[in-house]
mmCIF file of C-alpha atoms in Angstrom:
data_model
loop_
_atom_site.group_PDB
_atom_site.id
_atom_site.type_symbol
_atom_site.label_atom_id
_atom_site.label_comp_id
_atom_site.label_asym_id
_atom_site.label_seq_id
_atom_site.Cartn_x
_atom_site.Cartn_y
_atom_site.Cartn_z
ATOM 1 C CA UNK A 26 9.475 16.299 -6.537
ATOM 2 C CA UNK A 27 9.350 13.135 -8.452
ATOM 3 C CA UNK A 28 8.674 14.710 -11.554
ATOM 4 C CA UNK A 29 11.632 16.895 -11.305
ATOM 5 C CA UNK A 30 13.348 13.496 -10.296
ATOM 6 C CA UNK A 31 12.305 11.959 -13.444
ATOM 7 C CA UNK A 32 12.907 15.065 -15.898
ATOM 8 C CA UNK A 33 16.833 14.831 -14.241
ATOM 9 C CA UNK A 34 17.075 11.086 -15.331
ATOM 10 C CA UNK A 35 15.488 11.753 -18.736
ATOM 11 C CA UNK A 36 18.075 14.025 -19.467
ATOM 12 C CA UNK A 37 21.012 12.128 -18.086
ATOM 13 C CA UNK A 38 19.913 9.036 -20.139
ATOM 14 C CA UNK A 39 19.219 11.044 -23.259
ATOM 15 C CA UNK A 40 22.532 12.786 -22.947
ATOM 16 C CA UNK A 41 24.354 9.147 -22.441
ATOM 17 C CA UNK A 42 22.612 7.672 -25.422
ATOM 18 C CA UNK A 43 23.750 10.562 -27.491
ATOM 19 C CA UNK A 44 27.083 10.179 -26.550
ATOM 20 C CA UNK A 45 27.165 6.655 -27.153
ATOM 21 C CA UNK A 46 26.001 7.091 -30.942
ATOM 22 C CA UNK A 47 28.611 9.883 -31.283
ATOM 23 C CA UNK A 48 31.244 7.364 -30.185
ATOM 24 C CA UNK A 49 29.942 4.609 -32.058
ATOM 25 C CA UNK A 50 30.437 6.367 -35.443
ATOM 26 C CA UNK A 51 33.291 8.565 -34.471
ATOM 27 C CA UNK A 52 35.563 5.495 -33.339
ATOM 28 C CA UNK A 53 35.648 4.523 -37.319
ATOM 29 C CA UNK A 54 37.418 7.714 -38.259
ATOM 30 C CA UNK A 55 41.095 7.476 -39.406
ATOM 31 C CA UNK A 56 42.278 9.099 -36.285
ATOM 32 C CA UNK A 57 41.647 6.100 -34.328
ATOM 33 C CA UNK A 58 43.329 3.616 -36.989
ATOM 34 C CA UNK A 59 45.817 2.720 -34.405
ATOM 35 C CA UNK A 60 42.864 1.090 -32.202
ATOM 36 C CA UNK A 61 41.492 -0.652 -35.375
ATOM 37 C CA UNK A 62 41.702 -4.143 -33.431
ATOM 38 C CA UNK A 63 39.395 -2.909 -30.611
ATOM 39 C CA UNK A 64 36.946 -0.941 -32.756
ATOM 40 C CA UNK A 65 34.467 -3.860 -33.128
ATOM 41 C CA UNK A 66 34.412 -4.488 -29.727
ATOM 42 C CA UNK A 67 34.048 -0.764 -28.585
ATOM 43 C CA UNK A 68 31.180 -0.397 -31.342
ATOM 44 C CA UNK A 69 29.578 -3.508 -30.042
ATOM 45 C CA UNK A 70 29.809 -1.912 -26.343
ATOM 46 C CA UNK A 71 28.512 1.390 -27.330
ATOM 47 C CA UNK A 72 25.406 -0.209 -29.017
ATOM 48 C CA UNK A 73 24.741 -2.215 -25.981
ATOM 49 C CA UNK A 74 24.994 0.704 -23.684
ATOM 50 C CA UNK A 75 23.287 2.698 -26.028
ATOM 51 C CA UNK A 76 20.233 0.329 -26.084
ATOM 52 C CA UNK A 77 20.479 0.108 -22.179
ATOM 53 C CA UNK A 78 20.265 3.878 -22.108
ATOM 54 C CA UNK A 79 17.111 4.138 -24.021
ATOM 55 C CA UNK A 80 15.214 1.303 -22.389
ATOM 56 C CA UNK A 81 16.010 3.410 -18.980
ATOM 57 C CA UNK A 82 14.933 6.458 -20.707
ATOM 58 C CA UNK A 83 11.754 5.093 -22.068
ATOM 59 C CA UNK A 84 11.083 3.727 -18.605
ATOM 60 C CA UNK A 85 11.660 7.459 -17.034
ATOM 61 C CA UNK A 86 9.011 8.630 -19.511
ATOM 62 C CA UNK A 87 6.421 6.055 -19.037
ATOM 63 C CA UNK A 88 6.831 6.771 -15.152
ATOM 64 C CA UNK A 89 6.448 10.361 -15.794
ATOM 65 C CA UNK A 90 3.250 9.657 -17.788
ATOM 66 C CA UNK A 91 2.152 7.213 -14.760
ATOM 67 C CA UNK A 92 2.663 10.075 -12.123
ATOM 68 C CA UNK A 93 0.814 12.520 -14.333
ATOM 69 C CA UNK A 94 -2.555 10.256 -14.409
ATOM 70 C CA UNK A 95 -4.740 10.221 -11.530
ATOM 71 C CA UNK A 96 -4.187 6.653 -10.473
ATOM 72 C CA UNK A 97 -4.708 5.591 -6.786
ATOM 73 C CA UNK A 98 -1.677 5.467 -4.726
ATOM 74 C CA UNK A 99 -1.548 1.770 -4.287
ATOM 75 C CA UNK A 100 -2.103 1.199 -8.349
ATOM 76 C CA UNK A 101 0.534 3.936 -9.186
ATOM 77 C CA UNK A 102 3.089 2.584 -6.981
ATOM 78 C CA UNK A 103 2.656 -0.981 -8.732
ATOM 79 C CA UNK A 104 2.740 0.194 -12.166
ATOM 80 C CA UNK A 105 5.852 2.148 -11.270
ATOM 81 C CA UNK A 106 7.396 -1.297 -9.850
ATOM 82 C CA UNK A 107 6.449 -3.072 -12.992
ATOM 83 C CA UNK A 108 7.776 -0.381 -15.329
ATOM 84 C CA UNK A 109 11.503 -0.489 -13.576
ATOM 85 C CA UNK A 110 11.137 -4.437 -13.150
ATOM 86 C CA UNK A 111 10.642 -4.461 -16.983
ATOM 87 C CA UNK A 112 13.468 -2.106 -17.669
ATOM 88 C CA UNK A 113 15.874 -4.507 -15.652
ATOM 89 C CA UNK A 114 14.577 -7.461 -17.547
ATOM 90 C CA UNK A 115 15.306 -5.775 -20.772
ATOM 91 C CA UNK A 116 18.616 -4.380 -19.980
ATOM 92 C CA UNK A 117 19.910 -7.757 -18.912
ATOM 93 C CA UNK A 118 18.900 -9.357 -21.884
ATOM 94 C CA UNK A 119 20.722 -6.523 -23.820
ATOM 95 C CA UNK A 120 23.725 -7.278 -21.473
ATOM 96 C CA UNK A 121 23.503 -11.145 -22.228
ATOM 97 C CA UNK A 122 23.513 -10.651 -25.780
ATOM 98 C CA UNK A 123 26.881 -8.405 -25.221
ATOM 99 C CA UNK A 124 28.559 -11.107 -23.346
ATOM 100 C CA UNK A 125 27.376 -13.981 -25.615
ATOM 101 C CA UNK A 126 27.713 -14.589 -29.316
ATOM 102 C CA UNK A 127 23.675 -15.044 -29.870
ATOM 103 C CA UNK A 128 20.624 -15.170 -27.780
ATOM 104 C CA UNK A 129 20.680 -19.037 -27.905
ATOM 105 C CA UNK A 130 23.945 -19.452 -25.750
ATOM 106 C CA UNK A 131 22.689 -16.458 -23.660
ATOM 107 C CA UNK A 132 19.270 -18.545 -23.344
ATOM 108 C CA UNK A 133 21.200 -21.900 -22.378
ATOM 109 C CA UNK A 134 23.483 -19.887 -20.095
ATOM 110 C CA UNK A 135 20.611 -18.567 -18.300
ATOM 111 C CA UNK A 136 18.834 -21.646 -18.057
ATOM 112 C CA UNK A 137 22.042 -23.408 -16.163
ATOM 113 C CA UNK A 138 22.152 -20.430 -14.005
ATOM 114 C CA UNK A 139 18.596 -20.489 -13.264
ATOM 115 C CA UNK A 140 18.535 -24.175 -12.409
ATOM 116 C CA UNK A 141 21.327 -23.693 -9.770
ATOM 117 C CA UNK A 142 20.001 -20.466 -8.243
ATOM 118 C CA UNK A 143 16.574 -22.109 -8.011
ATOM 119 C CA UNK A 144 17.679 -24.680 -5.634
ATOM 120 C CA UNK A 145 19.948 -22.092 -3.684
ATOM 121 C CA UNK A 146 17.614 -19.234 -3.560
ATOM 122 C CA UNK A 147 14.266 -20.886 -2.984
ATOM 123 C CA UNK A 148 12.786 -18.304 -0.457
ATOM 124 C CA UNK A 149 13.420 -15.236 -2.416
ATOM 125 C CA UNK A 150 12.217 -16.754 -5.742
ATOM 126 C CA UNK A 151 8.826 -17.788 -3.719
ATOM 127 C CA UNK A 152 8.937 -14.051 -2.654
ATOM 128 C CA UNK A 153 9.202 -12.616 -5.948
ATOM 129 C CA UNK A 154 6.623 -14.863 -7.137
ATOM 130 C CA UNK A 155 4.316 -13.585 -4.603
ATOM 131 C CA UNK A 156 5.268 -10.051 -5.506
ATOM 132 C CA UNK A 157 3.796 -10.904 -8.925
ATOM 133 C CA UNK A 158 0.744 -12.567 -7.524
ATOM 134 C CA UNK A 159 0.316 -9.330 -5.160
ATOM 135 C CA UNK A 160 0.456 -7.027 -8.555
ATOM 136 C CA UNK A 161 -2.298 -8.810 -10.376
ATOM 137 C CA UNK A 162 -4.462 -10.310 -7.426
ATOM 138 C CA UNK A 163 -4.307 -6.877 -5.418
ATOM 139 C CA UNK A 164 -4.663 -8.530 -2.083
ATOM 140 C CA UNK A 165 -3.364 -5.196 -0.872
ATOM 141 C CA UNK A 166 -2.105 -2.073 -2.109
ATOM 142 C CA UNK A 167 0.123 0.436 -0.627
ATOM 143 C CA UNK A 168 -1.936 2.610 1.830
ATOM 144 C CA UNK A 169 -4.060 -0.049 2.962
ATOM 145 C CA UNK A 170 -4.365 -1.344 6.451
ATOM 146 C CA UNK A 171 -3.885 -5.089 6.834
ATOM 147 C CA UNK A 172 -3.529 -7.955 9.058
ATOM 148 C CA UNK A 173 -1.348 -11.066 8.373
ATOM 149 C CA UNK A 174 -0.083 -13.737 10.780
ATOM 150 C CA UNK A 175 -0.304 -11.306 13.918
ATOM 151 C CA UNK A 176 1.077 -8.356 11.936
ATOM 152 C CA UNK A 177 -1.342 -5.357 11.734
ATOM 153 C CA UNK A 178 -0.432 -1.969 10.094
ATOM 154 C CA UNK A 179 -0.544 0.477 6.978
ATOM 155 C CA UNK A 180 1.363 -0.599 3.893
ATOM 156 C CA UNK A 181 4.016 1.820 2.893
ATOM 157 C CA UNK A 182 6.317 -0.314 0.742
ATOM 158 C CA UNK A 183 5.864 -3.447 -1.496
ATOM 159 C CA UNK A 184 9.317 -4.577 -2.663
ATOM 160 C CA UNK A 185 10.091 -7.344 -5.148
ATOM 161 C CA UNK A 186 10.874 -9.501 -2.139
ATOM 162 C CA UNK A 187 9.209 -8.088 0.804
ATOM 163 C CA UNK A 188 6.396 -5.685 2.224
ATOM 164 C CA UNK A 189 6.794 -3.121 4.814
ATOM 165 C CA UNK A 190 4.090 -1.864 7.037
ATOM 166 C CA UNK A 191 4.064 0.892 9.634
ATOM 167 C CA UNK A 192 2.653 -1.190 12.838
ATOM 168 C CA UNK A 193 -0.404 0.011 14.549
ATOM 169 C CA UNK A 194 -1.540 -1.187 18.087
ATOM 170 C CA UNK A 195 1.406 -3.431 18.818
ATOM 171 C CA UNK A 196 2.915 -4.700 22.185
ATOM 172 C CA UNK A 197 2.625 -1.460 23.824
ATOM 173 C CA UNK A 198 -0.421 0.302 22.938
ATOM 174 C CA UNK A 199 -4.187 -0.813 23.534
ATOM 175 C CA UNK A 200 -5.723 1.331 20.623
ATOM 176 C CA UNK A 201 -5.452 1.464 16.938
ATOM 177 C CA UNK A 202 -2.810 4.360 16.810
ATOM 178 C CA UNK A 203 0.506 3.554 15.064
ATOM 179 C CA UNK A 204 3.106 2.205 17.284
ATOM 180 C CA UNK A 205 6.170 3.775 15.355
ATOM 181 C CA UNK A 206 7.305 0.446 14.506
ATOM 182 C CA UNK A 207 7.982 -0.769 11.074
ATOM 183 C CA UNK A 208 7.220 -4.598 10.212
ATOM 184 C CA UNK A 209 8.870 -6.012 7.097
ATOM 185 C CA UNK A 210 7.828 -9.608 6.292
ATOM 186 C CA UNK A 211 8.528 -11.891 2.706
ATOM 187 C CA UNK A 212 6.031 -11.637 0.321
ATOM 188 C CA UNK A 213 6.073 -15.605 0.438
ATOM 189 C CA UNK A 214 3.998 -15.307 3.492
ATOM 190 C CA UNK A 215 0.760 -14.160 1.731
ATOM 191 C CA UNK A 216 0.990 -17.535 -0.145
ATOM 192 C CA UNK A 217 0.488 -19.604 3.251
ATOM 193 C CA UNK A 218 -1.258 -17.463 5.615
ATOM 194 C CA UNK A 219 -4.698 -15.399 5.301
ATOM 195 C CA UNK A 220 -4.564 -11.661 4.732
ATOM 196 C CA UNK A 221 -7.173 -9.058 6.425
ATOM 197 C CA UNK A 222 -7.347 -6.136 4.310
ATOM 198 C CA UNK A 223 -9.378 -3.225 6.163
ATOM 199 C CA UNK A 224 -9.848 -1.596 2.746
ATOM 200 C CA UNK A 225 -13.423 -3.743 1.893
ATOM 201 C CA UNK A 226 -16.216 -3.154 -0.059
ATOM 202 C CA UNK A 227 -17.453 -0.168 1.809
ATOM 203 C CA UNK A 228 -14.300 1.905 0.900
ATOM 204 C CA UNK A 229 -13.287 4.109 2.858
ATOM 205 C CA UNK A 230 -14.982 2.602 5.724
ATOM 206 C CA UNK A 231 -14.920 -0.184 8.231
ATOM 207 C CA UNK A 232 -17.581 -0.737 10.977
ATOM 208 C CA UNK A 233 -16.637 -0.440 14.620
ATOM 209 C CA UNK A 234 -18.800 -0.354 17.767
ATOM 210 C CA UNK A 235 -19.034 1.100 21.361
ATOM 211 C CA UNK A 236 -20.525 -0.627 24.101
ATOM 212 C CA UNK A 237 -21.996 1.724 27.064
ATOM 213 C CA UNK A 238 -23.415 -0.106 30.527
ATOM 214 C CA UNK A 239 -26.669 0.960 31.363
ATOM 215 C CA UNK A 240 -29.286 -0.074 34.105
ATOM 216 C CA UNK A 241 -32.425 -2.028 32.636
ATOM 217 C CA UNK A 242 -34.590 0.942 34.257
ATOM 218 C CA UNK A 243 -33.124 3.072 31.617
ATOM 219 C CA UNK A 244 -35.120 4.812 28.827
ATOM 220 C CA UNK A 245 -33.770 2.849 26.054
ATOM 221 C CA UNK A 246 -35.541 5.005 23.107
ATOM 222 C CA UNK A 247 -33.730 8.161 24.534
ATOM 223 C CA UNK A 248 -30.350 6.252 24.986
ATOM 224 C CA UNK A 249 -30.625 5.019 21.277
ATOM 225 C CA UNK A 250 -31.410 8.559 20.073
ATOM 226 C CA UNK A 251 -28.729 10.204 22.111
ATOM 227 C CA UNK A 252 -26.224 7.644 20.796
ATOM 228 C CA UNK A 253 -27.403 8.124 16.982
ATOM 229 C CA UNK A 254 -27.246 11.837 17.435
ATOM 230 C CA UNK A 255 -23.748 11.410 18.670
ATOM 231 C CA UNK A 256 -22.542 9.378 15.746
ATOM 232 C CA UNK A 257 -24.222 11.454 13.173
ATOM 233 C CA UNK A 258 -23.214 14.666 14.572
ATOM 234 C CA UNK A 259 -19.392 13.488 14.365
ATOM 235 C CA UNK A 260 -19.817 11.995 10.873
ATOM 236 C CA UNK A 261 -21.159 15.265 9.441
ATOM 237 C CA UNK A 262 -18.459 17.286 11.183
ATOM 238 C CA UNK A 263 -15.848 15.123 9.824
ATOM 239 C CA UNK A 264 -17.254 14.395 6.229
ATOM 240 C CA UNK A 265 -19.342 17.578 5.415
ATOM 241 C CA UNK A 266 -19.495 16.572 1.966
ATOM 242 C CA UNK A 267 -21.135 13.417 2.426
ATOM 243 C CA UNK A 268 -25.000 13.101 1.926
ATOM 244 C CA UNK A 269 -25.962 10.412 4.500
ATOM 245 C CA UNK A 270 -29.329 10.343 2.524
ATOM 246 C CA UNK A 271 -27.682 8.992 -0.429
ATOM 247 C CA UNK A 272 -25.448 6.445 1.403
ATOM 248 C CA UNK A 273 -27.758 4.637 3.736
ATOM 249 C CA UNK A 274 -25.403 1.746 3.935
ATOM 250 C CA UNK A 275 -23.479 4.145 6.358
ATOM 251 C CA UNK A 276 -26.163 4.919 8.754
ATOM 252 C CA UNK A 277 -25.170 4.194 12.541
ATOM 253 C CA UNK A 278 -27.616 1.753 14.253
ATOM 254 C CA UNK A 279 -28.124 0.974 18.231
ATOM 255 C CA UNK A 280 -28.738 -2.364 19.620
ATOM 256 C CA UNK A 281 -29.278 -3.787 23.185
ATOM 257 C CA UNK A 282 -27.701 -6.728 24.825
ATOM 258 C CA UNK A 283 -27.516 -8.246 28.140
ATOM 259 C CA UNK A 284 -24.170 -7.947 30.041
ATOM 260 C CA UNK A 285 -22.383 -11.168 31.323
ATOM 261 C CA UNK A 286 -23.194 -9.715 34.784
ATOM 262 C CA UNK A 287 -26.115 -7.929 35.688
ATOM 263 C CA UNK A 288 -26.514 -4.800 33.803
ATOM 264 C CA UNK A 289 -27.480 -3.963 30.121
ATOM 265 C CA UNK A 290 -25.124 -2.562 27.286
ATOM 266 C CA UNK A 291 -26.402 -0.211 24.542
ATOM 267 C CA UNK A 292 -24.197 -0.638 21.783
ATOM 268 C CA UNK A 293 -23.763 1.883 18.965
ATOM 269 C CA UNK A 294 -22.298 0.550 15.771
ATOM 270 C CA UNK A 295 -20.838 3.214 13.228
ATOM 271 C CA UNK A 296 -18.810 3.400 10.150
ATOM 272 C CA UNK A 297 -15.273 4.638 10.676
ATOM 273 C CA UNK A 298 -11.802 4.872 8.553
ATOM 274 C CA UNK A 299 -9.654 2.189 9.716
ATOM 275 C CA UNK A 300 -6.833 4.791 10.713
ATOM 276 C CA UNK A 301 -9.405 6.907 12.546
ATOM 277 C CA UNK A 302 -10.810 4.317 14.831
ATOM 278 C CA UNK A 303 -9.586 5.586 18.165
ATOM 279 C CA UNK A 304 -10.080 9.361 17.467
ATOM 280 C CA UNK A 305 -13.798 8.622 16.177
ATOM 281 C CA UNK A 306 -14.660 6.634 19.370
ATOM 282 C CA UNK A 307 -13.515 9.430 21.526
ATOM 283 C CA UNK A 308 -15.326 11.992 19.681
ATOM 284 C CA UNK A 309 -18.488 10.094 19.644
ATOM 285 C CA UNK A 310 -18.367 9.525 23.607
ATOM 286 C CA UNK A 311 -17.752 13.239 24.135
ATOM 287 C CA UNK A 312 -20.821 14.068 22.280
ATOM 288 C CA UNK A 313 -22.742 11.300 23.787
ATOM 289 C CA UNK A 314 -21.877 11.322 27.453
ATOM 290 C CA UNK A 315 -22.890 14.666 28.169
ATOM 291 C CA UNK A 316 -26.343 14.115 26.571
ATOM 292 C CA UNK A 317 -27.013 10.619 28.583
ATOM 293 C CA UNK A 318 -25.566 12.300 31.980
ATOM 294 C CA UNK A 319 -28.125 15.442 31.610
ATOM 295 C CA UNK A 320 -31.235 13.169 31.821
ATOM 296 C CA UNK A 321 -30.523 11.428 35.039
ATOM 297 C CA UNK A 322 -34.286 10.433 35.099
ATOM 298 C CA UNK A 323 -34.062 8.564 32.014
ATOM 299 C CA UNK A 324 -30.704 7.136 31.607
ATOM 300 C CA UNK A 325 -29.645 4.909 34.698
ATOM 301 C CA UNK A 326 -25.651 3.941 34.963
ATOM 302 C CA UNK A 327 -24.930 0.924 37.234
ATOM 303 C CA UNK A 328 -23.570 2.006 40.485
ATOM 304 C CA UNK A 329 -22.618 -0.039 43.455
ATOM 305 C CA UNK A 330 -25.005 -3.026 44.020
ATOM 306 C CA UNK A 331 -27.740 -1.359 42.089
ATOM 307 C CA UNK A 332 -27.907 -2.801 38.635
#
C-alpha cells in the first residue's frame, strides 16, 4: 500500500514538473505577446514551482527506496521523517528566493522572523530540538515499549513536536495489556525526564518473575525442576526456532526467599517479550501448577495456620 501511494505521488510530481517546464518555455511564444509585462513573473513562478516539484519528487523516490530496504520499523520511520523534513526545508528556501530578490535578503528576513518566533514559540521549538535529539540518540523508536513520567506504552508515532504511545496497564488494568487509550506528550519531555526503554541489550526480551508461596517442608529441588520445566516448555513452544543451548543468557532460573509472613516463596525468573508479559505468566502457571499439585507429598502449599 505504501509503495503504491509513493508511486502515485511520483507520477503526480513528475507530471507537474513537465507541465511547468512546458509553460516556462511556451509563455515566450508570440501568442502571449499581450502578456509581455507578466512573462518574467510567470517564468520565475514556474521555475520556483518546478524546483519545488522536483524536490518533492526526489523525496518520494528516496522514500520508495527506504521502504524497499530491510530496515527496522523504527529506523525506517525516522529516515522517512528526515526525508520529508528536508524536502520541506529546501522547498521553503526556494519559496523564499522567489519572494525576495536574493538569498541575503531572505536570510535576513528569516533571521528576524526566527528571533520573534523564538520567544513566542519556545515550547514547540524545544520539542522540535528534542525530535532531532531522538533521531540521532535513538532513545526510543516506533514499536518500542517505553515508560516516561508515569506514562507507559508502545510507541506508535514520533512527530516533529510530540510522541504518541498506546498505553499499557493504566488506571483500569492490573496487567501489562494495552488499555486502548492513546497518550501524547511533547518531545521536550525527554530532555528533562528519565526514559525507561524496555528494548534493552537482550532484545527482544526483558526479565520477569513469578513468586509461588510454598511451605518450608516442601521438596525445594522438585519445586525448582517443575518451575524450570514449565518456563522452558513454554519458551520452546513460543519460540521453536530459538536454540536455548546457543543463548544461555535467556536460561530461566529459580531462587527461594522468605516471605514477610511465615512461609517461603519459590520465584521463577524468565525472559519475556515486553508485550507478552501477562500471557507468558499465565501459560507458565498453567503448566507449573498441575505439576506441583500432582505431587502433594513433595509440595506443601500454605493452608490455614499450617505454614
